[in-house]
Amino acid sequence: MSVSHSHTTETHAHPEMSILRKYVFSEDHKIIGIQFLFTGLIMLFVGGALALLVRLQVGWPNGTIPIIGRWFPASWGEKMSPEFYTMVFSMHASVMIFFVIIPWLTGAFGNFLIPLQIGAPDMAFPKLNMMSYWFMWPALITIIWSFFVEGGAAGSGWTSYPTLASAGMPAGSGFQSPAGPPSGYGQILWLVSLLFVGISSMMGSVNYITTIVNMRAPGMTFFRMPMSIWAMFITAILQAMALPVLTVALILQLLDKTLGTTFFLPPAGMAFGNWHTGPGGGQPLLWQHLFWFYSHPAVYIMILPAMGMVSDIISVFARKPLFGYKPMVYAIAGIAGLGFIVWGHHMFQSGMDPRLGTGFMLATIMIALPSAVKTFNWLGTIWGGNIKYTTAMLNALAFVAMFVIGGLSGIFMAATPVDVYIHDTYFIVAHIHYVLFMSSIFGIFAGIYFWFPKMFGRMMNETWGKVHFVLTFILANCTFYPMHIIGVGGHPRRYYDITIYDVFQHLQPLNVFMSVSAILLGLAQFIFVANFFYSLIWGPRAERNPWHSNTLEWSAPSPPPHGNFEETPVVYRGPYEYGHPDTEQDYAPQTDAKGPAVVAAH
Amino acid sequence: MQKGWSIFFGVILLATFLIWFAAPFFGWWLPENISTFGGGVDNLFYAILGLTTFFFVLTEVVLVYAMWKFVDRGGEKSVYTHGNHTLELVWTAIPAALLLGIAIAQIGVWEKIKYQSRMPAPDLTVSVLARQWEWRMRYPLDNQQFHYEDEDQKAASNLKSRLWAENPNFDDVHAINELHVWKNANVKLWIRTLDVLHSFTLPNLRLKQDTLPGKTIPMWFNAEKSNCEFVVRERSTGKPVTLAFNSKTKLVEVVTPSGREPLEARVADLKGELETSGNKADNWEIACQELCGSRHYAMRGRLYVHADEKSYYAWLQYSRGAQKATSLEAAVSMR
């Protein structure tokens, strides 16, 4: 660790950096993490606005849209056109997944926490880290630009299934799509944008893996790492293995759309109206295999880091060691491992051989097991604790309560015959939002409230934090829970108007209820934003270890300087020694040489 | 005060639990099932609902109780434990056994719905061609050609009917967005698409299958309930005519005092109508459930299950007659 020592000294010797190098083109992992945090926050509001547009249309399919309706082309009559609606829901999902959840979990928290929690002065490759953030910008610019091109942004769903997404015009006749206006230029920019996101994530994950393997402080064995780090580590491995597949698929579709190749075009070609595309030679199903081979692991990329952070936060505020540390680690590894052989469950009804569906079903059902083990261990952690209801803890407990719902609803669609009925209904929409909103976002909120003092050296306001939590918890359940019910009623996803169907129209009152809740839910988030920025400037100064936590980041100053630690920390025990009977105080920092006898991690 | 948080969580979670009991009373529930295999799907749904409800209640009750009981007691230390091997084994093994049970229990229903090798010999074959944004149905005049009694003929029959689905016959009957079958008939569908992905979904049948460009995909179902009857009337008087049906040749004839004439030949003088109950619950709609462009939501079809074979063939042969009629009036009368 002499290397890190000299690095620390070096930064101390050169304290003056230009503002540009310090805050903009920074190589400091903490600044990069905060950059990802702010970018994600901005995009959360873009994605949220798109979500509200979806809810406006679904709630009042025949109504005109107040205020923004006036900006629409006159021919729409202050309503959303069906083309616009397909664009809105496609971009809502794309923005939330690729520009909010993944950058927040891996970009913001991964960057901020990894070096701090393992006792390293920075990432293994600081320049690569900086580039990983700056590669998000071409992605951001392209995706925002795509809203303003002919035909609008991509409207083929966030899954971009060929041939709707990939069909192109013959070489030389422009980039409009025969399948619909939002599948033309917007789709091409979507593909380009995701390629940049992929490059950014890949740079991040290589860095995370290297840093965790090579730069742990003395005494920080693998089984003394906090769960956040285990989760980030396994997530980074998932990303590194799955992303190349997505990248390949994106490039193939980009070639189909621009150079007239036919990787996803069927041999006999397709007919749009009177126009025939000419023979292909590819296979539309291939995209689904490649896409889900990445995107199913990506679902775990979007939840595992939150699981790790929640495990840490629950243990701190229950003032009790994490229950079953090693089973928790193995459960994450199990989810990640099984996560690679379940992608076909998105394709049960796709026309894939149904016998293959049986195999994917077996693997999918079994992935519920490690998830159950994690839930039971969280409950085991709070059982017998001394629970302190901070805003961070409330959000973490909400994660657990809601993840149970999101996990259990997954069993329905894993069951192939039930999936026949509920596939592509709102039941799926409910499931994904219970996992990605109700779990991941509550996990992220928990993480922000918890690490805010370390990130910015100030405390967030607890009262307003709790107001925000209460409103979000109630309204998010009002927004997403009834989706299960209308899903059971058969309500299809991605429908502009269900009231034209006799079989679905009686579900419409629930849609109105959910839309109203969604609007209020959106408004409630301004409380969070106000609290965040107010506390950033006027919040009370945070001490070094305000939560009396054990992990290494709390032994550094708040906020830590470039280089993080005054001296390289030495680790004496695992991260969860809370409430040890032999000591006076109820916690024992990992760096404290005098604490309770070293207990082997269970 | 701090215990209030446990109550807050408890109330919200209780509400999510109770909505499942309230929803059926508002009609927000599974639509009526009319297929032979739909019962298996529904049973599995209820079994999983029961099991997940049990685990939901178990975990959330423990969570809320622990939030109540183990609130910060000030000064007192929490129970110091890193875990428990026996507990880990128990809460891994029991869910594992239950999950494995669910996994195995469902294989049979899935095979019955989707495996081509398990599909019964068809009484009726229909070709479904999807495009933006309609379902084009095509019916053979002769369904006997694809029927078989002996399982050995299954492969040959499948090939023959798939080739028919891909290569229209001159005398096929065409209908847009209307799927006609009769009660208790084993229906075989071959679904294809001209352009993008679509998904042939019939909630009342518990049936769904995506179409895939370049592939001809088999589906089957058997509807146990009917929702219509085809009635033929004199165009001039509006009086219903008597029809005779030969169950061997499947020929429908109009009975008149002077003798019998094939329905197909009399279309110009007759008007055929589908009589339905008019009840919304009996409108079994086909909904596309794979995004296929901007009018995805409007790609709506309808299932007509005729009361019997005779009604179906009357509709088929009447439509055939109308389709081939040269007079404008007759062509219009096809609806």
XYZ file of C-alpha atoms in Angstrom, chain A:
602
model
C 0.000 0.000 0.000
C 3.001 2.281 -0.214
C 1.750 3.326 -3.617
C -1.441 4.740 -2.219
C 0.536 6.495 0.481
C 2.701 8.319 -1.972
C -0.393 9.169 -3.990
C -1.988 10.765 -0.961
C 1.128 12.746 -0.211
C 1.330 13.810 -3.802
C -2.195 15.217 -3.808
C -1.486 16.996 -0.579
C 1.559 18.530 -2.183
C -0.477 19.878 -5.090
C -3.634 21.163 -3.500
C -4.338 23.830 -6.074
C -6.084 22.549 -9.135
C -8.020 24.673 -11.534
C -11.775 24.615 -10.999
C -12.101 22.902 -14.342
C -9.808 20.054 -13.307
C -11.272 19.838 -9.833
C -14.998 19.863 -10.526
C -15.513 19.336 -14.236
C -12.826 17.142 -15.759
C -12.120 15.603 -12.402
C -10.315 12.338 -11.887
C -11.461 12.168 -8.280
C -13.879 9.259 -7.891
C -16.030 11.246 -5.457
C -16.517 14.136 -7.852
C -17.238 11.725 -10.674
C -19.772 9.953 -8.484
C -21.432 13.258 -7.672
C -21.431 14.189 -11.353
C -23.287 10.950 -12.091
C -25.649 11.745 -9.211
C -26.564 15.162 -10.589
C -26.866 13.917 -14.157
C -29.153 11.140 -12.956
C -31.241 13.627 -11.000
C -31.761 15.810 -14.061
C -32.655 12.805 -16.175
C -35.015 11.570 -13.439
C -37.095 14.645 -14.092
C -36.976 14.100 -17.860
C -38.036 10.476 -17.402
C -40.623 11.497 -14.816
C -42.171 14.086 -17.130
C -42.420 11.420 -19.829
C -44.060 9.061 -17.316
C -46.657 11.693 -16.500
C -47.410 12.143 -20.201
C -47.986 8.380 -20.421
C -50.307 8.524 -17.428
C -52.193 11.523 -18.872
C -52.906 9.621 -22.052
C -53.817 6.341 -20.360
C -55.961 8.044 -17.724
C -57.887 10.300 -20.083
C -57.497 8.785 -23.575
C -60.055 11.112 -25.135
C -59.225 14.252 -23.241
C -57.208 17.197 -24.401
C -53.975 17.903 -22.609
C -53.851 21.137 -20.658
C -51.051 23.652 -21.311
C -48.638 21.445 -23.266
C -51.470 20.419 -25.600
C -51.174 23.853 -27.187
C -47.640 23.078 -28.311
C -48.732 20.044 -30.299
C -49.310 20.303 -34.062
C -52.731 21.731 -34.839
C -53.874 18.501 -36.515
C -53.688 16.658 -33.179
C -56.310 18.924 -31.645
C -54.438 19.445 -28.348
C -54.319 15.679 -27.888
C -51.422 13.291 -28.063
C -51.175 11.468 -31.369
C -50.717 7.683 -31.155
C -47.225 8.103 -32.672
C -46.321 10.602 -29.987
C -47.622 8.257 -27.315
C -45.460 5.327 -28.509
C -42.477 7.679 -28.422
C -43.316 8.866 -24.916
C -43.517 5.447 -23.266
C -40.490 4.152 -25.176
C -38.384 7.090 -24.075
C -39.703 7.014 -20.496
C -38.328 3.493 -20.075
C -35.108 4.172 -21.987
C -34.328 7.304 -19.990
C -35.159 5.775 -16.615
C -33.197 2.599 -17.203
C -30.145 3.816 -19.077
C -29.867 7.387 -17.795
C -31.214 7.242 -14.261
C -31.110 3.881 -12.511
C -27.897 2.455 -13.987
C -25.904 5.727 -13.765
C -27.136 6.297 -10.225
C -26.465 2.838 -8.894
C -23.197 2.042 -10.602
C -22.029 5.497 -11.687
C -22.896 7.551 -8.624
C -22.827 5.102 -5.728
C -20.314 2.717 -7.301
C -17.863 5.526 -7.858
C -18.394 7.232 -4.570
C -18.402 4.174 -2.343
C -15.921 1.702 -3.771
C -12.612 3.440 -2.951
C -13.970 4.879 0.300
C -15.355 1.621 1.621
C -12.320 -0.481 0.745
C -9.860 2.129 2.018
C -8.313 3.151 -1.311
C -7.271 6.696 -2.214
C -9.056 6.537 -5.564
C -10.033 4.174 -8.369
C -7.386 2.054 -10.030
C -7.695 4.023 -13.274
C -8.751 7.611 -12.488
C -8.483 8.807 -16.110
C -10.603 5.911 -17.347
C -13.062 6.812 -14.623
C -13.254 10.381 -15.847
C -13.795 9.141 -19.391
C -16.550 6.833 -18.207
C -18.461 9.887 -17.040
C -17.707 11.979 -20.095
C -18.836 9.206 -22.418
C -22.286 9.695 -20.902
C -22.441 13.120 -22.513
C -22.513 12.061 -26.153
C -25.200 9.610 -25.040
C -27.184 12.354 -23.331
C -26.837 14.751 -26.218
C -27.882 12.123 -28.757
C -30.919 11.014 -26.776
C -32.109 14.583 -26.178
C -31.386 15.501 -29.801
C -33.511 12.546 -30.926
C -36.641 14.282 -29.616
C -36.176 16.976 -32.241
C -35.527 14.966 -35.389
C -38.048 14.078 -38.067
C -40.501 11.524 -36.679
C -39.457 12.222 -33.093
C -37.523 10.060 -30.675
C -37.546 6.278 -30.800
C -40.988 4.732 -30.489
C -40.384 1.016 -30.652
C -40.353 0.394 -26.924
C -37.222 0.340 -24.761
C -36.715 -3.207 -26.059
C -36.564 -2.027 -29.690
C -37.733 -5.301 -31.168
C -37.162 -5.841 -34.870
C -38.702 -5.636 -37.267
C -40.640 -2.624 -35.984
C -37.401 -1.004 -34.858
C -34.991 -2.323 -37.457
C -36.881 -2.094 -40.733
C -35.215 0.423 -43.005
C -35.637 1.905 -46.433
C -33.548 0.709 -49.395
C -30.030 2.134 -49.491
C -30.036 5.746 -50.585
C -33.662 6.548 -49.826
C -33.244 8.126 -46.449
C -33.583 6.885 -42.907
C -37.323 7.013 -42.412
C -38.842 3.754 -41.328
C -41.562 1.973 -43.288
C -42.881 0.706 -39.930
C -43.754 4.109 -38.531
C -42.410 7.642 -38.076
C -40.831 7.137 -34.607
C -38.823 4.145 -35.858
C -36.721 6.185 -38.259
C -34.132 8.811 -37.323
C -35.087 8.650 -33.649
C -34.381 4.941 -33.561
C -30.933 5.429 -35.109
C -30.049 8.034 -32.504
C -31.380 5.729 -29.773
C -29.004 3.011 -30.948
C -26.059 5.424 -31.076
C -26.899 6.799 -27.663
C -27.036 3.357 -26.082
C -23.712 2.468 -27.620
C -22.170 5.394 -25.727
C -23.937 4.392 -22.517
C -22.512 0.908 -22.981
C -18.985 2.205 -23.460
C -19.365 4.356 -20.367
C -20.628 1.448 -18.270
C -17.907 -0.841 -19.570
C -15.194 1.620 -18.541
C -16.802 1.847 -15.131
C -17.105 -1.865 -14.580
C -13.508 -2.643 -15.579
C -12.399 0.011 -13.139
C -14.593 -1.266 -10.312
C -13.419 -4.845 -10.669
C -9.743 -3.854 -10.778
C -10.094 -1.483 -7.857
C -11.879 -3.977 -5.633
C -9.476 -6.802 -6.438
C -6.245 -4.818 -6.137
C -6.674 -1.778 -3.972
C -8.242 -2.957 -0.736
C -6.611 -1.482 2.366
C -4.435 -3.734 4.564
C -6.666 -6.111 6.478
C -9.640 -5.604 4.141
C -10.138 -9.218 3.093
C -12.907 -10.072 0.686
C -15.099 -11.256 3.533
C -14.617 -8.028 5.443
C -16.046 -5.963 2.609
C -19.421 -4.302 3.220
C -22.373 -5.670 1.254
C -22.452 -2.525 -0.889
C -19.024 -3.413 -2.198
C -19.915 -7.059 -2.742
C -22.983 -5.950 -4.683
C -21.024 -3.428 -6.771
C -18.314 -6.022 -7.415
C -20.757 -8.660 -8.671
C -22.691 -6.038 -10.619
C -19.499 -4.917 -12.335
C -18.737 -8.512 -13.301
C -22.268 -8.876 -14.683
C -21.835 -5.700 -16.703
C -18.464 -6.686 -18.041
C -19.801 -10.026 -19.227
C -23.184 -8.943 -20.569
C -22.475 -5.545 -22.135
C -20.454 -6.806 -25.109
C -23.515 -8.767 -26.215
C -25.721 -5.672 -26.138
C -23.045 -3.681 -27.946
C -22.924 -6.255 -30.726
C -26.698 -6.297 -31.005
C -26.852 -2.491 -31.152
C -24.217 -2.393 -33.882
C -26.020 -5.056 -35.914
C -29.294 -3.143 -35.707
C -27.502 0.073 -36.579
C -26.091 -1.614 -39.682
C -29.563 -2.896 -40.591
C -30.927 0.607 -40.317
C -28.196 2.498 -42.091
C -26.336 0.208 -44.482
C -29.203 -2.037 -45.476
C -27.881 -5.250 -43.946
C -30.462 -7.831 -42.936
C -29.299 -9.336 -39.650
C -32.782 -9.093 -38.152
C -34.780 -9.229 -41.372
C -36.490 -12.540 -42.245
C -35.445 -14.398 -45.419
C -38.689 -13.675 -47.245
C -38.589 -9.980 -46.385
C -41.582 -7.967 -45.270
C -44.425 -6.035 -46.843
C -45.492 -2.645 -45.591
C -48.573 -1.676 -47.513
C -47.742 -2.225 -51.176
C -44.036 -1.950 -50.676
C -41.823 -4.997 -50.187
C -38.461 -4.755 -48.469
C -36.841 -7.414 -50.631
C -35.335 -10.597 -49.308
C -33.546 -10.657 -45.972
C -31.531 -13.525 -44.570
C -31.577 -12.879 -40.878
C -33.842 -13.617 -37.974
C -35.928 -11.149 -35.932
C -35.789 -13.474 -32.934
C -32.006 -13.181 -32.811
C -32.316 -9.611 -31.512
C -34.533 -10.757 -28.664
C -31.966 -13.360 -27.612
C -29.070 -10.906 -27.772
C -31.015 -8.070 -26.165
C -32.256 -10.125 -23.222
C -28.921 -11.832 -22.789
C -27.790 -8.379 -21.724
C -31.006 -6.904 -20.436
C -31.945 -9.636 -18.059
C -28.629 -9.397 -16.219
C -29.202 -5.632 -16.510
C -32.332 -6.049 -14.424
C -30.046 -7.340 -11.665
C -27.536 -4.572 -12.386
C -30.420 -2.276 -11.545
C -31.220 -3.908 -8.205
C -28.138 -5.612 -6.724
C -26.281 -2.389 -5.766
C -29.451 -1.160 -4.063
C -29.662 -4.456 -2.191
C -26.090 -4.013 -1.024
C -26.609 -0.450 0.157
C -29.850 -1.335 1.912
C -28.108 -4.203 3.732
C -25.523 -1.766 5.091
C -28.054 0.879 6.056
C -30.370 -1.584 7.808
C -27.513 -2.988 9.841
C -26.364 0.506 10.906
C -29.791 1.672 12.016
C -30.842 -1.607 13.579
C -27.559 -1.294 15.539
C -27.087 -4.978 14.895
C -24.744 -7.093 12.764
C -26.059 -8.033 9.341
C -27.794 -11.363 9.704
C -26.141 -14.071 7.598
C -23.408 -12.047 5.913
C -22.010 -14.931 3.903
C -25.395 -16.305 2.815
C -26.166 -12.756 1.666
C -22.990 -12.688 -0.429
C -23.740 -16.113 -1.875
C -27.307 -15.060 -2.605
C -26.088 -12.091 -4.663
C -23.668 -14.364 -6.483
C -26.495 -16.854 -7.016
C -28.803 -14.199 -8.447
C -26.018 -13.036 -10.753
C -25.141 -16.558 -11.888
C -28.720 -17.664 -12.494
C -29.337 -14.245 -14.054
C -27.378 -15.363 -17.090
C -29.546 -18.383 -17.874
C -33.018 -16.954 -17.512
C -33.172 -14.455 -20.367
C -35.572 -16.665 -22.317
C -38.387 -15.980 -19.841
C -38.970 -12.704 -21.655
C -39.594 -14.745 -24.779
C -42.046 -17.448 -23.688
C -44.654 -16.156 -26.164
C -42.195 -14.962 -28.810
C -42.370 -17.949 -31.117
C -39.293 -19.511 -29.592
C -39.616 -23.312 -29.340
C -41.944 -23.871 -26.359
C -39.727 -26.725 -25.131
C -36.971 -24.163 -24.597
C -39.514 -22.216 -22.566
C -39.786 -25.135 -20.138
C -36.040 -25.012 -19.497
C -35.967 -21.268 -18.983
C -38.970 -21.574 -16.667
C -37.119 -23.955 -14.349
C -34.122 -21.615 -14.039
C -36.384 -18.598 -13.584
C -38.459 -20.143 -10.806
C -35.274 -21.030 -8.934
C -33.969 -17.458 -9.035
C -36.727 -16.604 -6.539
C -34.760 -18.612 -3.997
C -31.718 -16.358 -3.455
C -34.087 -13.378 -3.445
C -36.104 -15.026 -0.673
C -32.912 -15.767 1.278
C -31.962 -12.097 1.112
C -35.366 -10.970 2.347
C -35.319 -13.380 5.292
C -31.842 -12.176 6.240
C -32.933 -8.535 6.227
C -35.762 -9.473 8.543
C -33.261 -11.389 10.667
C -31.130 -8.256 10.844
C -33.816 -6.003 12.278
C -35.131 -8.738 14.598
C -33.769 -7.990 18.050
C -32.264 -4.685 16.958
C -32.566 -1.156 18.285
C -34.154 0.414 15.255
C -33.522 4.116 14.702
C -36.067 5.493 12.250
C -33.967 7.902 10.261
C -35.127 8.840 6.789
C -32.430 6.590 5.345
C -33.667 3.658 7.443
C -37.307 4.243 6.475
C -36.400 4.215 2.804
C -34.333 1.067 3.313
C -37.214 -0.670 5.113
C -39.540 0.426 2.326
C -37.123 -1.238 -0.070
C -37.506 -4.517 1.820
C -41.292 -4.267 2.090
C -41.673 -3.439 -1.591
C -39.069 -5.867 -2.888
C -41.160 -8.646 -1.363
C -44.058 -7.577 -3.601
C -41.879 -7.173 -6.690
C -40.208 -10.504 -6.077
C -43.395 -12.452 -5.449
C -45.169 -11.041 -8.494
C -42.289 -12.371 -10.573
C -43.339 -15.937 -9.783
C -46.564 -15.423 -11.750
C -44.808 -14.618 -14.983
C -42.120 -17.211 -14.432
C -44.907 -19.789 -14.573
C -45.203 -20.308 -18.321
C -48.969 -21.045 -18.494
C -49.815 -18.001 -16.350
C -47.416 -15.962 -18.467
C -49.475 -16.903 -21.505
C -52.226 -14.802 -19.981
C -50.361 -11.995 -18.199
C -47.474 -11.478 -20.626
C -47.508 -7.911 -22.000
C -50.295 -6.876 -19.626
C -50.045 -4.283 -16.871
C -49.148 -7.083 -14.462
C -45.681 -6.935 -16.015
C -45.677 -3.147 -15.737
C -46.572 -3.506 -12.051
C -43.791 -6.036 -11.533
C -41.076 -3.955 -13.194
C -42.103 -0.855 -11.256
C -42.137 -2.702 -7.941
C -38.609 -3.826 -8.642
C -37.225 -0.715 -10.325
C -39.177 2.088 -8.732
C -40.414 0.752 -5.417
C -37.192 -1.144 -4.731
C -34.307 0.480 -6.599
C -35.506 4.065 -6.173
C -36.231 3.613 -2.464
C -32.780 2.035 -2.182
C -31.290 5.046 -3.959
C -33.174 7.483 -1.718
C -31.918 5.547 1.304
C -28.393 5.799 -0.074
C -28.654 9.521 -0.742
C -30.016 10.328 2.736
C -27.381 8.068 4.281
C -24.252 9.181 2.389
C -25.211 12.817 1.799
C -23.176 13.922 4.867
C -20.112 12.147 3.497
C -20.629 13.423 -0.043
C -21.199 17.068 0.810
C -20.189 17.481 4.450
C -23.672 18.591 5.426
C -26.752 16.884 6.826
C -30.071 16.672 4.999
C -33.170 17.843 6.809
C -34.740 14.829 8.529
C -38.229 16.271 8.947
C -38.635 17.134 5.286
C -36.971 13.840 4.448
C -39.711 12.030 6.339
C -42.449 14.108 4.739
C -41.006 13.181 1.367
C -40.801 9.541 2.370
C -44.379 9.321 3.647
C -45.827 10.954 0.539
C -43.680 8.908 -1.823
C -44.491 5.640 -0.076
C -48.246 6.256 -0.137
C -48.459 7.737 -3.619
C -46.114 5.277 -5.271
C -48.224 2.414 -3.954
C -51.375 4.164 -5.204
C -49.711 4.610 -8.596
C -48.275 1.157 -9.092
C -50.210 -1.329 -6.970
C -53.485 -1.207 -8.946
C -51.471 -2.132 -12.041
C -51.463 -5.686 -10.685
C -55.240 -5.653 -10.609
C -55.795 -4.254 -14.103
C -53.133 -6.700 -15.298
C -55.198 -9.556 -13.925
C -58.095 -7.984 -15.814
C -55.997 -8.385 -18.971
C -55.219 -4.661 -19.578
C -52.475 -4.674 -22.247
C -49.302 -2.610 -21.989
C -48.497 0.214 -24.348
C -52.130 0.884 -25.296
C -53.096 4.370 -26.346
C -56.741 3.784 -25.472
C -58.308 0.713 -23.873
C -61.817 2.092 -23.806
C -62.472 0.850 -27.346
C -62.404 -2.716 -25.968
C -65.499 -4.155 -24.312
C -63.323 -6.604 -22.432
C -61.081 -3.927 -20.848
C -63.077 -0.677 -20.604
C -64.448 -1.383 -17.112
C -60.848 -1.108 -15.812
C -60.650 2.564 -16.776
C -61.591 4.037 -13.337
C -58.451 2.442 -11.895
C -56.412 4.065 -14.651
C -57.755 7.467 -13.647
C -56.932 6.777 -9.986
C -53.375 5.746 -10.883
C -52.872 8.772 -13.112
C -53.954 11.189 -10.394
C -51.652 9.423 -7.911
C -48.786 9.560 -10.411
C -49.130 13.311 -10.841
C -49.102 13.820 -7.057
C -46.159 11.434 -6.780
C -44.278 13.541 -9.298
C -45.039 16.725 -7.370
C -43.895 15.138 -4.084
C -40.420 14.686 -5.560
C -39.911 18.443 -5.509
C -39.781 18.174 -1.714
C -36.789 15.921 -2.132
C -35.124 18.265 -4.598
C -35.714 21.275 -2.358
C -34.351 19.429 0.671
C -31.356 18.230 -1.347
C -30.303 21.649 -2.611
C -31.191 23.522 0.570
C -29.129 21.092 2.637
C -26.295 21.281 0.146
C -25.859 24.956 0.934
C -27.443 25.604 4.321
C -27.594 22.171 5.949
C -25.834 21.802 9.315
C -22.207 20.691 9.046
C -21.797 16.939 9.253
C -19.348 15.358 11.625
C -17.054 12.600 10.489
C -19.319 9.740 11.519
C -22.830 11.041 12.141
C -24.543 7.624 12.041
C -21.957 5.841 14.220
C -21.231 3.477 11.412
C -18.336 1.019 11.162
C -17.350 1.127 7.532
C -14.217 2.878 6.328
C -15.744 5.888 4.597
C -16.835 7.198 8.008
C -13.240 7.301 9.240
C -12.412 9.872 6.550
C -13.288 13.573 6.875
C -16.707 14.749 5.627
C -16.339 15.380 2.742
C -13.124 13.447 2.189
C -10.336 15.323 0.407
C -8.787 14.186 -2.866
C -6.994 11.015 -1.808
C -9.668 10.265 0.782
C -7.829 9.222 3.939
C -5.307 11.125 6.023
C -3.390 7.890 6.318
C -3.993 4.515 4.779
C -6.565 2.786 6.984
C -5.836 -0.612 8.469
C -8.808 -2.926 8.829
C -9.197 -5.035 11.950
C -12.623 -6.588 11.613
C -15.735 -7.021 9.508
C -18.093 -4.115 8.851
C -21.012 -5.139 11.031
C -19.818 -5.155 14.642
C -22.782 -3.379 16.198
C -23.976 -3.935 19.745
C -21.076 -6.157 20.752
C -21.627 -7.177 24.403
C -17.940 -6.707 25.404
C -17.630 -3.040 24.522
C -19.052 0.127 25.886
C -20.104 1.830 22.688
C -22.468 -0.088 20.446
C -20.301 0.041 17.347
C -16.728 -0.825 16.452
C -15.262 0.902 13.372
C -13.337 -1.380 11.078
C -10.217 0.739 11.618
C -10.383 0.734 15.410
C -7.524 -1.435 16.687
C -8.884 -1.434 20.241
C -12.422 -2.622 19.555
C -13.897 -6.007 20.428
C -11.975 -9.160 19.611
C -12.036 -9.920 15.935
C -15.049 -12.098 15.231
C -14.909 -14.346 12.247
C -17.594 -13.351 9.814
C -20.400 -15.822 9.927
